[in-house]
């Protein structure tokens, strides 16, 4: 710093100062004060110039994280650049009263510069001039900051906390949260809701918390959750009463979806007599399988439907319109097999007269009794046709007794039940039977209104390759026309084509007319009622609303709780499962197949239907069967032509049959194959060990005598000692007279080497046996 400390002082002043010093010397200083004044002024000028020329010192500031730490830590020296030595100024003490004494002035010496302590965190300041008093720094009036406890949190885990800069972060002022003023909840005093409704929706309507409703139901012994449905009108109204709310049930939507509350018969009864006309009777032929129902219909229609039925039994419901001398008759042919209960039930519900066909040589059987019961439930009159009257063992009196036992007293015995002896082969009694049908219809006075909108019942439905969904329907009231929009179940449609029972295209169908229609959105469910609406748009809306209501009702059904599921799983845990995919030609056949399979009772195997449908067995069915390891069962249906290769590739088992009881037998056999076969041990012979030979190469050889039966080389052996079986295994070698033999008979001696057995003693019994595997019963 010598360069910076150069002083611009005139040479004359320096010389003058040195002369004064020489003159003074060590001797006493004279009383003259003039030199003192000059010296004082010179010192002041020198100090001012030195101060002006001296650059400010560079000081380094250090950041301290905590203020308390700064107070306890010792000051560190500040590094400074080297400063050139400056001449020491003579000390002069001035007094205001006494004149200053002249002191000896010595030449300036280089002064030692001591490092000064560094300030804490302050801006650099300049030294005050000589003689000026140094001001103390102002004291900090604020309290020291409280030391914050650092916590290890998610910011530290993610490396987001900067410890060095933590003290510099500006803390946010704590502002209390402004809570919005709570508005007073006004709960309704009356409500109108639709059932079923979830607890969540009901609580929202009542302006309550769902937990309040759940707690209230729990106190009444009803355990439900947030999304469970309430479908009981009484429970909903009691809940409203507990919370001072009157709840009414809205049924307007249900009435709109139903279209009408009247049944077909009520609608006909409500029609004025001027609009009503006579209609032909709907007659259903019912009875036991193979009693001749279809044969009688064939004779009446002059057709041959029997030849077209597989197994010579009817497995589909048939509907026909026949013209006879006694008038037109609509005939329904129902299956007689026990599997087709639902088909017979539908036939009984839509018919006006039931023709109970009984074979005169067999009498009343199981399905005959079922048909009598169904006809009584439908409140339909019964007319008995005793078929096969041309057979030699025909016994009408036996049938009369059976009918009388079932409260159907025949007219021949003074009762009211009409009985007709007939034969489908010779045609005997057929005319009389038709006349009795016409007489019974006349007594019933069957009428309908052809001007009303058409209503009826779906008898059968199937999936046609070219036409799509096809349904066979029976028009019961009104007139069905081509182009009408109809609603059936959860689906809708617009009629594109109509065919009669002979396959002829027609434009309209009046009451008591069975027709086959197309143009349906989905496959109709057999037994559903159809009704004509204004237009197709309304039909779609109604079908959509019905589907939504059906989903709500399904969701409202109680489900198995976790405990019930656990118990059910435990019960069925030991059972083996046979997954099935069902395919049938029509909806009724599929229904009959499912009913028959559900009647198979087994404690060891359980059937599980993965999927069911109507139509041919397709590639998607095969892919699903391969994924779920299921068996495909087809009833009255075929396999698509391009799906055969996929069946071979995936190795999916497929069973197809046209006769339902053959198909049920196939499924039962498949169930038996799933069960493990039972081992059964059959004893064939017994040998007594008399001596034991030791062989270094083979081990122990038992010298035996056959006491019972015979022993063969391939037999298995039980070793019995003291009445306990100690070993089971195979025979390694069987010898007699040093020769290998295949069999040793009773009474002969032989040597037996047991495979892997080294513990043989005299007196042991060797029992030979064979194992046979038996199939388990379901």
XYZ file of C-alpha atoms in Angstrom:
778
model
C 0.000 0.000 0.000
C 3.061 2.242 -0.231
C 1.930 3.621 -3.557
C -1.382 4.742 -2.105
C 0.262 6.426 0.904
C 2.416 8.866 -1.042
C 1.794 12.333 0.272
C 1.922 15.427 -1.856
C 3.809 17.492 0.650
C 6.103 20.231 -0.455
C 9.790 19.695 0.091
C 10.050 23.027 1.871
C 7.572 21.975 4.526
C 9.462 18.755 5.196
C 12.742 20.557 5.359
C 11.230 23.109 7.675
C 9.942 20.383 9.957
C 13.349 18.740 10.164
C 15.061 22.077 10.852
C 12.748 22.718 13.772
C 13.527 19.304 15.154
C 17.269 19.927 14.888
C 17.010 23.312 16.510
C 15.067 21.929 19.433
C 17.339 18.968 20.054
C 17.661 17.440 23.435
C 17.930 20.806 25.119
C 15.027 22.591 26.689
C 12.535 24.180 24.377
C 12.221 27.926 24.566
C 9.031 29.572 25.703
C 8.239 30.730 22.242
C 4.844 29.253 21.241
C 5.085 30.078 17.550
C 6.924 26.911 16.581
C 4.359 24.907 18.566
C 1.491 26.384 16.632
C 3.230 25.672 13.363
C 3.913 22.109 14.393
C 0.274 21.616 15.433
C -1.039 22.955 12.138
C 1.456 20.794 10.271
C 0.257 17.683 12.127
C -3.354 18.433 11.396
C -2.684 18.971 7.696
C -0.681 15.774 7.557
C -3.430 13.765 9.214
C -6.115 15.192 6.892
C -4.102 14.454 3.764
C -3.301 10.950 4.996
C -6.965 10.292 5.640
C -7.992 11.601 2.251
C -5.392 9.602 0.388
C -6.003 6.337 2.314
C -8.335 3.948 0.365
C -11.086 2.121 2.334
C -10.072 -1.219 3.728
C -11.660 -4.311 2.195
C -13.534 -6.213 4.825
C -15.186 -9.597 4.417
C -18.554 -10.315 5.888
C -19.536 -13.824 7.032
C -23.070 -15.175 7.106
C -24.106 -16.696 10.385
C -27.120 -19.011 10.358
C -28.263 -18.202 13.874
C -28.037 -14.831 15.668
C -27.378 -16.508 19.019
C -24.455 -18.330 17.500
C -22.914 -15.013 16.447
C -22.874 -13.742 19.996
C -21.025 -16.763 21.375
C -18.522 -17.091 18.529
C -15.183 -15.192 18.837
C -14.401 -12.578 16.168
C -12.157 -13.767 13.398
C -9.347 -11.623 11.966
C -9.996 -9.851 8.696
C -7.331 -10.327 6.105
C -5.898 -7.037 4.920
C -3.420 -6.134 2.275
C 0.076 -5.109 3.534
C 0.285 -1.373 4.352
C 3.470 0.667 3.959
C 4.931 1.969 7.235
C 3.925 5.517 8.082
C 5.889 7.950 10.269
C 4.709 7.963 13.844
C 3.207 11.233 14.840
C 4.552 12.922 17.960
C 2.119 12.952 20.838
C 1.095 16.500 21.710
C -1.092 17.255 24.667
C -2.866 20.595 24.462
C -4.403 22.295 27.386
C -6.766 25.259 27.149
C -5.151 27.109 30.105
C -1.421 26.316 30.190
C 0.777 26.857 27.196
C 1.892 23.661 25.547
C 5.367 22.464 26.365
C 7.712 21.877 23.526
C 8.444 18.193 23.265
C 11.235 16.528 21.511
C 10.202 15.613 18.061
C 11.613 12.347 16.801
C 11.704 11.185 13.233
C 8.734 9.004 12.294
C 9.130 5.226 12.668
C 7.231 2.529 10.864
C 4.206 1.569 12.951
C 2.963 -1.967 13.376
C -0.507 -2.494 11.976
C -2.557 -4.857 14.159
C -5.495 -6.631 12.643
C -8.794 -5.326 13.942
C -11.688 -7.667 14.738
C -14.187 -8.186 11.881
C -17.636 -6.777 12.345
C -20.514 -9.196 12.525
C -22.703 -8.231 9.584
C -22.245 -4.543 8.995
C -21.553 -2.274 6.077
C -17.855 -1.128 5.827
C -17.200 2.191 7.641
C -14.349 4.711 7.472
C -12.171 5.629 10.435
C -12.948 8.999 12.004
C -10.463 11.790 11.831
C -7.816 12.228 14.503
C -9.211 13.696 17.673
C -12.819 12.748 16.826
C -14.716 10.504 19.243
C -15.776 7.089 17.852
C -19.533 6.377 18.133
C -20.655 3.056 19.567
C -22.984 1.025 17.296
C -26.655 1.259 18.194
C -27.944 -1.597 20.347
C -30.413 -4.069 18.792
C -33.744 -3.404 20.420
C -35.504 -6.463 18.877
C -35.529 -9.755 20.760
C -33.354 -12.543 19.475
C -35.142 -14.972 17.186
C -36.251 -18.150 18.760
C -34.288 -21.127 17.597
C -36.491 -23.300 15.416
C -36.430 -27.016 15.807
C -35.806 -28.656 12.501
C -37.777 -31.808 11.708
C -37.034 -34.501 9.193
C -39.963 -34.522 6.798
C -40.791 -35.232 3.157
C -38.809 -32.182 1.997
C -35.653 -33.673 3.522
C -36.400 -37.040 1.930
C -36.666 -35.462 -1.493
C -33.612 -33.245 -0.942
C -35.593 -30.015 -1.189
C -34.500 -28.457 2.102
C -31.543 -26.026 1.947
C -30.186 -25.788 5.486
C -27.823 -22.902 4.737
C -30.546 -20.651 3.378
C -33.179 -21.676 5.912
C -32.582 -18.556 8.046
C -32.987 -16.224 5.075
C -36.382 -17.580 4.091
C -39.101 -15.106 4.750
C -41.715 -16.563 7.021
C -45.284 -16.093 6.006
C -47.410 -14.129 8.315
C -49.956 -16.359 10.029
C -53.395 -15.428 8.832
C -56.416 -17.111 10.314
C -58.541 -19.020 7.777
C -61.650 -17.228 6.763
C -64.530 -19.570 7.244
C -67.584 -18.916 5.211
C -70.639 -18.280 7.219
C -72.590 -21.534 7.480
C -75.954 -21.291 5.879
C -78.833 -22.760 7.740
C -79.936 -26.049 6.147
C -83.647 -26.116 5.464
C -84.813 -29.726 5.495
C -87.943 -30.575 3.506
C -91.104 -31.575 5.316
C -92.404 -33.707 2.441
C -90.747 -35.679 -0.358
C -91.700 -37.781 -3.370
C -89.243 -40.549 -4.325
C -89.124 -43.539 -6.673
C -88.378 -47.015 -5.434
C -85.917 -48.636 -5.238
C -83.626 -45.827 -4.010
C -80.127 -45.917 -2.527
C -79.465 -44.654 0.992
C -77.097 -42.056 -0.474
C -79.787 -40.629 -2.777
C -82.429 -40.683 -0.058
C -80.124 -38.820 2.352
C -79.405 -36.245 -0.346
C -83.117 -35.706 -0.920
C -83.770 -35.359 2.823
C -80.760 -32.992 3.283
C -79.214 -35.369 5.806
C -75.977 -37.260 6.190
C -76.117 -40.827 4.974
C -74.566 -41.952 8.263
C -77.662 -40.707 10.096
C -79.933 -42.937 8.023
C -77.560 -45.905 8.335
C -77.417 -45.460 12.113
C -81.216 -45.234 12.333
C -81.622 -48.426 10.269
C -78.953 -50.177 12.330
C -80.883 -49.395 15.492
C -83.883 -51.136 13.885
C -81.795 -54.220 13.087
C -81.265 -53.477 9.380
C -77.600 -53.453 8.321
C -77.029 -51.553 5.081
C -74.255 -49.537 3.472
C -74.119 -46.299 1.538
C -74.918 -47.750 -1.906
C -77.478 -50.341 -0.844
C -81.020 -50.003 -2.151
C -84.215 -49.545 -0.189
C -87.199 -51.122 -1.945
C -89.615 -51.477 0.971
C -92.176 -48.674 1.017
C -92.807 -49.059 4.762
C -89.110 -48.758 5.693
C -88.695 -45.592 3.616
C -91.782 -43.952 5.115
C -90.726 -44.847 8.680
C -87.309 -43.313 8.038
C -89.005 -40.114 6.910
C -91.235 -40.154 10.000
C -88.180 -40.387 12.271
C -86.755 -37.222 10.711
C -90.069 -35.329 10.504
C -90.405 -35.749 6.754
C -93.422 -37.181 4.983
C -92.251 -39.397 2.098
C -94.587 -40.347 -0.740
C -93.816 -43.011 -3.337
C -93.872 -41.895 -6.968
C -95.435 -44.556 -9.171
C -96.067 -42.415 -12.232
C -92.951 -43.686 -14.026
C -93.885 -47.305 -13.377
C -97.361 -46.687 -14.760
C -95.884 -45.042 -17.846
C -93.517 -47.964 -18.393
C -96.299 -50.515 -17.936
C -98.345 -48.608 -20.567
C -101.543 -50.081 -19.119
C -102.568 -51.631 -15.809
C -105.230 -53.837 -17.374
C -104.651 -57.404 -18.450
C -105.788 -58.523 -21.890
C -108.966 -60.080 -20.509
C -109.748 -56.961 -18.439
C -109.225 -54.796 -21.516
C -111.639 -56.950 -23.507
C -114.221 -56.853 -20.702
C -113.972 -53.040 -20.538
C -114.682 -52.682 -24.284
C -118.183 -51.813 -25.413
C -120.251 -54.629 -26.868
C -120.519 -52.908 -30.260
C -116.754 -53.196 -30.862
C -116.468 -56.842 -29.811
C -116.582 -59.709 -32.319
C -116.393 -63.470 -31.898
C -112.942 -64.993 -32.203
C -111.805 -68.552 -32.706
C -110.693 -70.520 -29.624
C -107.044 -71.074 -28.742
C -106.601 -74.746 -27.899
C -103.493 -76.276 -26.282
C -102.795 -80.014 -26.626
C -101.074 -81.184 -23.427
C -100.144 -84.547 -21.955
C -97.393 -87.046 -21.292
C -94.578 -87.639 -23.755
C -95.354 -90.063 -26.601
C -99.110 -90.107 -25.970
C -99.885 -88.847 -29.501
C -100.439 -85.091 -29.174
C -98.523 -84.106 -32.320
C -100.032 -87.016 -34.245
C -103.545 -85.771 -33.516
C -102.582 -82.254 -34.667
C -101.028 -83.662 -37.842
C -104.264 -85.481 -38.656
C -106.272 -82.298 -38.080
C -103.860 -80.108 -40.127
C -103.193 -82.814 -42.736
C -99.471 -82.341 -42.068
C -96.566 -84.507 -40.903
C -94.795 -82.674 -38.098
C -93.890 -85.911 -36.299
C -91.420 -86.876 -39.014
C -89.510 -83.654 -38.518
C -89.048 -84.049 -34.758
C -85.825 -85.620 -33.468
C -86.352 -88.740 -31.388
C -90.028 -88.772 -32.398
C -90.817 -86.407 -29.502
C -91.881 -82.755 -29.664
C -89.277 -80.379 -28.236
C -90.666 -77.054 -29.509
C -93.925 -75.283 -28.987
C -95.963 -75.049 -32.173
C -98.769 -72.632 -33.082
C -101.190 -73.150 -35.982
C -104.461 -71.771 -37.352
C -106.684 -74.553 -38.703
C -109.941 -74.320 -40.646
C -112.388 -77.114 -39.846
C -116.053 -77.876 -40.486
C -116.769 -76.722 -36.949
C -114.956 -73.414 -37.490
C -111.440 -72.027 -37.216
C -109.262 -73.213 -34.354
C -105.875 -71.881 -33.159
C -103.851 -74.864 -31.934
C -100.800 -74.855 -29.657
C -98.657 -77.990 -29.583
C -96.685 -78.254 -26.330
C -93.834 -80.663 -25.554
C -94.638 -83.541 -23.242
C -91.142 -84.173 -21.876
C -90.597 -83.190 -18.259
C -87.859 -80.719 -19.243
C -90.331 -78.469 -21.047
C -92.327 -77.387 -18.015
C -92.054 -73.670 -18.850
C -93.310 -74.234 -22.395
C -96.371 -76.083 -21.116
C -96.950 -73.360 -18.559
C -96.941 -70.670 -21.280
C -99.305 -72.753 -23.375
C -101.737 -73.094 -20.485
C -101.658 -69.364 -19.703
C -102.545 -68.146 -23.209
C -105.024 -70.839 -24.146
C -108.819 -70.923 -23.855
C -109.271 -74.713 -23.762
C -106.813 -77.457 -22.748
C -107.053 -80.762 -24.637
C -105.623 -83.364 -22.253
C -104.326 -86.201 -24.433
C -104.093 -89.552 -22.622
C -102.984 -92.804 -24.221
C -105.738 -95.335 -23.497
C -103.260 -98.193 -23.147
C -100.992 -96.397 -20.612
C -103.285 -94.170 -18.581
C -102.303 -91.072 -16.610
C -98.567 -90.484 -16.171
C -96.369 -87.853 -14.463
C -96.615 -85.117 -17.126
C -100.358 -85.747 -17.426
C -100.794 -84.852 -13.762
C -98.575 -81.783 -14.255
C -100.749 -80.637 -17.196
C -103.899 -81.027 -15.061
C -102.319 -78.904 -12.335
C -101.224 -76.170 -14.770
C -104.650 -76.002 -16.406
C -106.301 -75.589 -13.007
C -103.864 -72.836 -12.032
C -104.695 -70.971 -15.275
C -108.434 -71.549 -14.645
C -108.868 -73.107 -18.102
C -111.523 -75.794 -18.920
C -110.164 -79.288 -19.655
C -111.349 -81.568 -22.469
C -109.963 -85.143 -22.395
C -108.960 -86.952 -25.612
C -108.413 -90.697 -25.099
C -105.969 -91.529 -27.874
C -104.919 -94.866 -29.352
C -108.441 -96.271 -29.171
C -107.609 -98.611 -32.053
C -105.095 -100.569 -29.947
C -106.226 -103.932 -28.511
C -105.136 -103.079 -24.943
C -107.105 -99.799 -24.906
C -108.942 -99.502 -21.554
C -111.202 -96.446 -21.232
C -112.620 -97.501 -17.850
C -109.159 -97.493 -16.283
C -108.608 -93.930 -17.527
C -112.029 -92.894 -16.172
C -111.063 -94.195 -12.739
C -107.768 -92.292 -12.820
C -109.596 -89.110 -13.847
C -112.181 -89.530 -11.119
C -109.395 -89.895 -8.554
C -108.106 -86.486 -9.677
C -111.479 -84.765 -9.415
C -112.181 -84.921 -13.164
C -115.354 -86.972 -13.280
C -116.127 -87.922 -16.936
C -119.562 -87.406 -18.526
C -119.898 -91.163 -18.992
C -119.918 -91.449 -15.217
C -122.291 -88.520 -14.738
C -119.654 -85.809 -14.431
C -118.918 -82.598 -16.364
C -115.579 -83.478 -17.953
C -115.943 -84.109 -21.703
C -114.065 -87.222 -22.907
C -113.653 -88.303 -26.552
C -112.211 -91.623 -27.737
C -110.064 -91.003 -30.820
C -107.183 -92.341 -32.878
C -104.538 -90.316 -34.696
C -103.793 -93.255 -36.985
C -107.282 -94.148 -38.201
C -108.853 -90.741 -37.616
C -111.602 -92.206 -35.470
C -113.229 -89.601 -33.179
C -111.365 -86.582 -34.670
C -114.527 -84.956 -36.029
C -116.304 -85.458 -32.718
C -113.329 -83.906 -30.936
C -113.485 -80.783 -33.134
C -117.196 -80.473 -32.546
C -116.696 -80.626 -28.792
C -114.045 -77.886 -29.072
C -116.495 -75.674 -30.989
C -119.218 -76.374 -28.437
C -116.972 -75.476 -25.533
C -115.909 -72.255 -27.308
C -119.512 -71.310 -27.868
C -120.238 -71.777 -24.176
C -117.259 -69.551 -23.258
C -118.384 -66.774 -25.695
C -114.854 -65.806 -26.706
C -114.746 -62.231 -28.018
C -112.105 -59.610 -28.932
C -111.854 -56.068 -30.294
C -110.090 -56.042 -33.710
C -110.025 -52.203 -33.743
C -107.893 -51.925 -30.592
C -104.121 -51.773 -30.519
C -102.644 -55.251 -30.748
C -101.648 -57.122 -27.610
C -100.434 -60.677 -27.233
C -97.781 -63.067 -25.930
C -94.389 -64.191 -27.273
C -94.567 -67.988 -27.575
C -91.078 -68.654 -28.932
C -88.047 -66.793 -30.288
C -84.977 -67.751 -32.249
C -81.992 -66.219 -34.033
C -82.202 -66.584 -37.811
C -79.093 -66.226 -39.975
C -80.621 -63.944 -42.563
C -83.507 -62.381 -40.658
C -81.915 -61.833 -37.236
C -84.171 -62.082 -34.194
C -87.438 -63.854 -35.046
C -90.367 -64.336 -32.652
C -93.505 -66.455 -32.817
C -96.326 -64.459 -31.203
C -100.020 -65.034 -30.567
C -102.262 -62.003 -31.085
C -104.887 -62.082 -28.332
C -106.623 -58.730 -28.837
C -106.568 -56.043 -31.530
C -104.987 -56.286 -34.973
C -101.226 -56.464 -35.552
C -100.095 -54.799 -38.799
C -96.845 -54.650 -40.689
C -94.842 -51.545 -39.668
C -96.267 -51.337 -36.128
C -93.895 -50.372 -33.327
C -94.037 -52.849 -30.437
C -92.543 -53.152 -26.965
C -91.839 -56.549 -25.408
C -90.019 -56.890 -22.096
C -86.917 -54.678 -22.098
C -86.714 -54.496 -25.880
C -88.542 -52.874 -28.765
C -88.941 -53.345 -32.481
C -90.724 -52.359 -35.653
C -92.388 -55.189 -37.554
C -90.796 -55.679 -40.958
C -92.309 -58.996 -42.029
C -95.133 -61.263 -40.833
C -95.625 -64.929 -41.733
C -98.417 -67.330 -40.886
C -97.918 -70.942 -39.765
C -97.488 -72.056 -43.417
C -94.726 -69.478 -44.100
C -96.947 -67.211 -46.195
C -96.386 -63.430 -45.979
C -99.339 -61.514 -44.533
C -99.977 -57.792 -43.883
C -102.069 -58.035 -40.730
C -103.112 -60.549 -38.093
C -106.324 -60.413 -36.082
C -107.187 -61.921 -32.678
C -106.309 -65.593 -32.018
C -103.781 -65.619 -34.862
C -100.255 -67.010 -34.377
C -97.653 -65.254 -36.590
C -93.892 -65.137 -36.971
C -92.493 -61.567 -36.935
C -89.089 -59.974 -37.666
C -87.552 -56.532 -37.095
C -86.854 -56.910 -33.361
C -83.952 -55.098 -31.670
C -83.028 -58.124 -29.531
C -84.043 -61.714 -29.050
C -87.416 -61.766 -27.299
C -87.792 -63.781 -24.136
C -90.444 -66.459 -24.444
C -93.487 -65.682 -22.334
C -93.168 -61.886 -22.516
C -96.239 -59.854 -23.382
C -96.029 -57.464 -26.338
C -98.067 -54.300 -26.968
C -98.238 -51.866 -29.892
C -97.301 -48.196 -29.186
C -97.630 -44.955 -31.169
C -94.233 -44.867 -32.916
C -90.771 -46.365 -32.859
C -89.266 -43.493 -30.834
C -91.724 -44.032 -28.006
C -91.065 -47.779 -28.157
C -87.310 -47.241 -27.746
C -87.831 -44.836 -24.824
C -90.135 -47.259 -23.030
C -87.762 -50.179 -23.611
C -84.830 -48.124 -22.291
C -86.781 -47.080 -19.186
C -87.790 -50.696 -18.543
C -84.177 -51.858 -18.881
C -83.029 -49.195 -16.419
C -85.742 -50.175 -13.952
C -84.751 -53.820 -14.306
C -81.134 -52.947 -13.449
C -82.285 -51.036 -10.372
C -84.413 -53.966 -9.234
C -81.526 -56.360 -9.799
C -79.187 -54.153 -7.783
C -81.794 -53.896 -5.014
C -81.870 -57.668 -4.541
C -80.046 -58.743 -1.363
C -76.563 -60.049 -1.973
C -74.675 -62.641 0.005
C -72.585 -61.101 2.736
C -68.963 -62.002 3.324
C -69.879 -64.602 5.955
C -72.484 -66.240 3.712
C -70.032 -66.262 0.802
C -67.397 -67.846 3.016
C -69.814 -70.537 4.162
C -71.011 -71.204 0.601
C -67.414 -71.436 -0.594
C -66.600 -73.806 2.236
C -69.561 -76.014 1.371
C -68.692 -76.110 -2.326
C -64.948 -76.138 -1.758
C -64.699 -79.920 -1.880
C -66.860 -80.086 -5.016
C -65.369 -80.139 -8.455
C -66.734 -77.658 -10.982
C -67.799 -78.423 -14.546
C -68.089 -75.122 -16.499
C -70.579 -75.227 -19.394
C -71.438 -73.004 -22.358
C -75.008 -73.652 -23.546
C -76.342 -73.063 -27.053
C -79.828 -73.897 -28.349
C -81.886 -73.210 -31.450
C -84.728 -71.332 -29.698
C -85.260 -69.553 -26.397
C -87.669 -72.192 -25.079
C -85.244 -75.032 -25.744
C -82.486 -73.146 -23.937
C -84.817 -72.602 -21.002
C -85.695 -76.319 -20.935
C -82.018 -77.288 -21.098
C -81.118 -75.042 -18.159
C -84.026 -76.426 -16.146
C -82.956 -80.021 -16.809
C -79.330 -79.333 -15.886
C -80.371 -77.637 -12.651
C -82.193 -80.820 -11.626
C -78.972 -82.873 -11.701
C -78.146 -83.430 -8.024
C -74.586 -84.227 -6.998
C -72.572 -83.851 -3.785
C -69.256 -84.086 -5.613
C -69.576 -82.051 -8.837
C -71.192 -78.667 -9.369
C -72.302 -77.309 -12.741
C -71.446 -73.712 -13.544
C -72.999 -72.075 -16.631
C -70.400 -69.643 -18.021
C -72.576 -68.403 -20.894
C -75.782 -69.313 -22.676
C -77.451 -68.122 -25.827
C -79.513 -68.899 -28.897
C -77.936 -69.687 -32.260
C -75.121 -71.715 -33.740
C -71.873 -72.500 -31.954
C -69.516 -69.753 -33.139
C -65.782 -69.029 -32.959
C -66.288 -66.650 -30.038
C -67.951 -69.478 -28.077
C -64.955 -71.721 -28.748
C -62.490 -69.002 -27.706
C -64.450 -68.436 -24.488
C -64.550 -72.174 -23.786
C -60.785 -72.453 -24.297
C -60.142 -69.529 -21.942
C -62.505 -70.777 -19.212
C -61.790 -74.504 -19.781
C -65.495 -75.065 -20.360
C -67.461 -77.690 -22.246
C -69.793 -76.537 -25.033
C -73.258 -78.137 -24.997
C -75.440 -77.617 -28.072
C -79.120 -78.568 -28.179
C -80.837 -78.685 -31.586
C -78.095 -76.502 -33.020
C -75.020 -76.916 -35.212
C -71.439 -75.650 -35.401
C -70.496 -72.864 -37.805
C -68.605 -74.217 -40.820
C -65.443 -72.150 -40.257
C -65.335 -73.005 -36.521
C -64.478 -76.706 -36.932
C -60.751 -76.037 -37.380
C -60.669 -73.874 -34.260
C -62.252 -76.660 -32.206
C -59.474 -79.055 -33.252
C -56.816 -76.439 -32.601
C -58.069 -75.438 -29.135
C -59.126 -79.025 -28.257
C -62.436 -77.867 -26.789
C -64.958 -80.622 -25.905
C -68.258 -80.060 -27.744
C -71.425 -82.139 -27.268
C -74.389 -81.627 -29.581
C -77.638 -83.583 -29.445
C -81.138 -83.221 -30.847
C -82.810 -85.169 -28.052
C -82.696 -83.521 -24.655
C -82.399 -86.631 -22.466
C -79.438 -87.856 -24.529
C -77.756 -84.499 -23.925
C -78.384 -84.718 -20.178
C -76.788 -88.187 -20.148
C -73.707 -86.770 -21.920
C -73.358 -84.048 -19.278
C -73.694 -86.588 -16.452
C -70.975 -88.739 -18.015
C -68.726 -85.682 -18.285
C -69.335 -84.976 -14.590
C -68.330 -88.527 -13.667
C -65.095 -88.200 -15.622
C -64.099 -85.252 -13.451
C -64.183 -87.378 -10.318
C -61.093 -89.308 -9.261
C -61.483 -93.029 -9.659
C -61.632 -95.152 -6.510
C -58.912 -97.761 -6.015
C -60.129 -101.198 -5.037
C -57.734 -103.959 -3.928
C -58.726 -107.511 -4.891
C -56.811 -110.312 -3.122
C -55.598 -113.093 -5.466
C -53.370 -115.285 -3.291
C -51.388 -115.718 -0.072
C -47.954 -117.260 0.658
C -46.293 -118.249 3.959
C -42.564 -117.572 4.404
C -40.924 -120.801 5.612
C -37.267 -119.840 5.260
C -35.115 -116.906 4.228
C -32.093 -117.154 1.903
C -29.398 -114.529 1.808
C -27.806 -113.548 -1.495
C -24.824 -111.224 -1.732
C -26.087 -109.794 -4.980
C -29.886 -109.863 -4.605
C -30.419 -109.613 -0.835
C -33.049 -111.617 1.044
C -35.058 -114.239 -0.830
C -38.220 -115.594 0.801
C -38.787 -119.315 0.470
C -42.574 -119.565 0.472
C -45.442 -121.976 0.117
C -48.682 -120.814 -1.555
C -51.508 -121.317 0.921
C -54.389 -119.623 -0.938
C -55.137 -118.735 -4.551
C -52.240 -118.067 -6.842
C -49.459 -115.511 -7.137
C -48.410 -113.949 -10.436
C -45.278 -112.057 -11.328
C -47.149 -108.764 -11.951
C -49.120 -108.866 -8.695
C -48.582 -106.403 -5.861
C -47.724 -107.782 -2.409
C -48.578 -106.878 1.192
C -46.176 -108.170 3.869
C -48.022 -109.013 7.095
C -46.243 -109.703 10.393
C -48.124 -110.332 13.636
C -51.345 -109.176 12.015
C -49.951 -105.792 10.875
C -49.021 -104.714 7.362
C -45.357 -103.669 7.471
C -44.651 -103.296 3.757
C -46.337 -102.939 0.360
C -44.605 -103.240 -2.986
C -43.872 -105.204 -6.117
C -42.422 -108.640 -6.792
C -38.931 -108.336 -8.292
C -38.547 -112.034 -9.124
C -40.654 -115.197 -8.862
C -38.847 -118.590 -9.155
C -39.705 -122.234 -8.806
C -37.082 -124.932 -8.958
C -34.484 -122.309 -9.973
C -36.555 -121.297 -12.986
C -38.359 -117.978 -13.525
C -42.095 -118.501 -13.677
C -45.059 -116.160 -14.298
C -47.465 -117.825 -11.866
C -47.423 -120.258 -8.938
C -50.570 -122.115 -7.906
C -51.832 -123.087 -4.463
C -49.849 -125.814 -2.633
C -46.576 -125.271 -4.494
C -43.356 -123.826 -3.112
C -41.494 -120.931 -4.689
C -38.880 -118.264 -4.100
C -40.029 -114.654 -4.017
C -37.696 -111.657 -4.205
C -39.409 -108.469 -3.023
C -38.357 -105.247 -4.683
C -36.555 -102.961 -2.201
C -37.392 -104.967 0.950
C -34.580 -106.140 3.261
C -36.616 -107.151 6.306
C -38.096 -110.643 5.855
C -38.557 -113.202 8.627
C -39.906 -116.707 8.857
C -43.623 -116.754 9.512
C -44.409 -113.610 7.516
C -47.449 -113.681 5.239
C -47.177 -112.362 1.685
C -50.623 -111.386 0.341
C -50.842 -110.832 -3.432
C -53.512 -108.444 -4.785
C -54.590 -106.532 -7.871
C -55.886 -102.932 -8.067
C -58.999 -102.061 -10.054
C -60.283 -98.488 -10.510
C -63.993 -97.770 -10.135
C -65.892 -94.676 -11.262
C -67.588 -92.669 -8.546
C -71.300 -92.005 -8.552
C -72.612 -88.452 -8.622
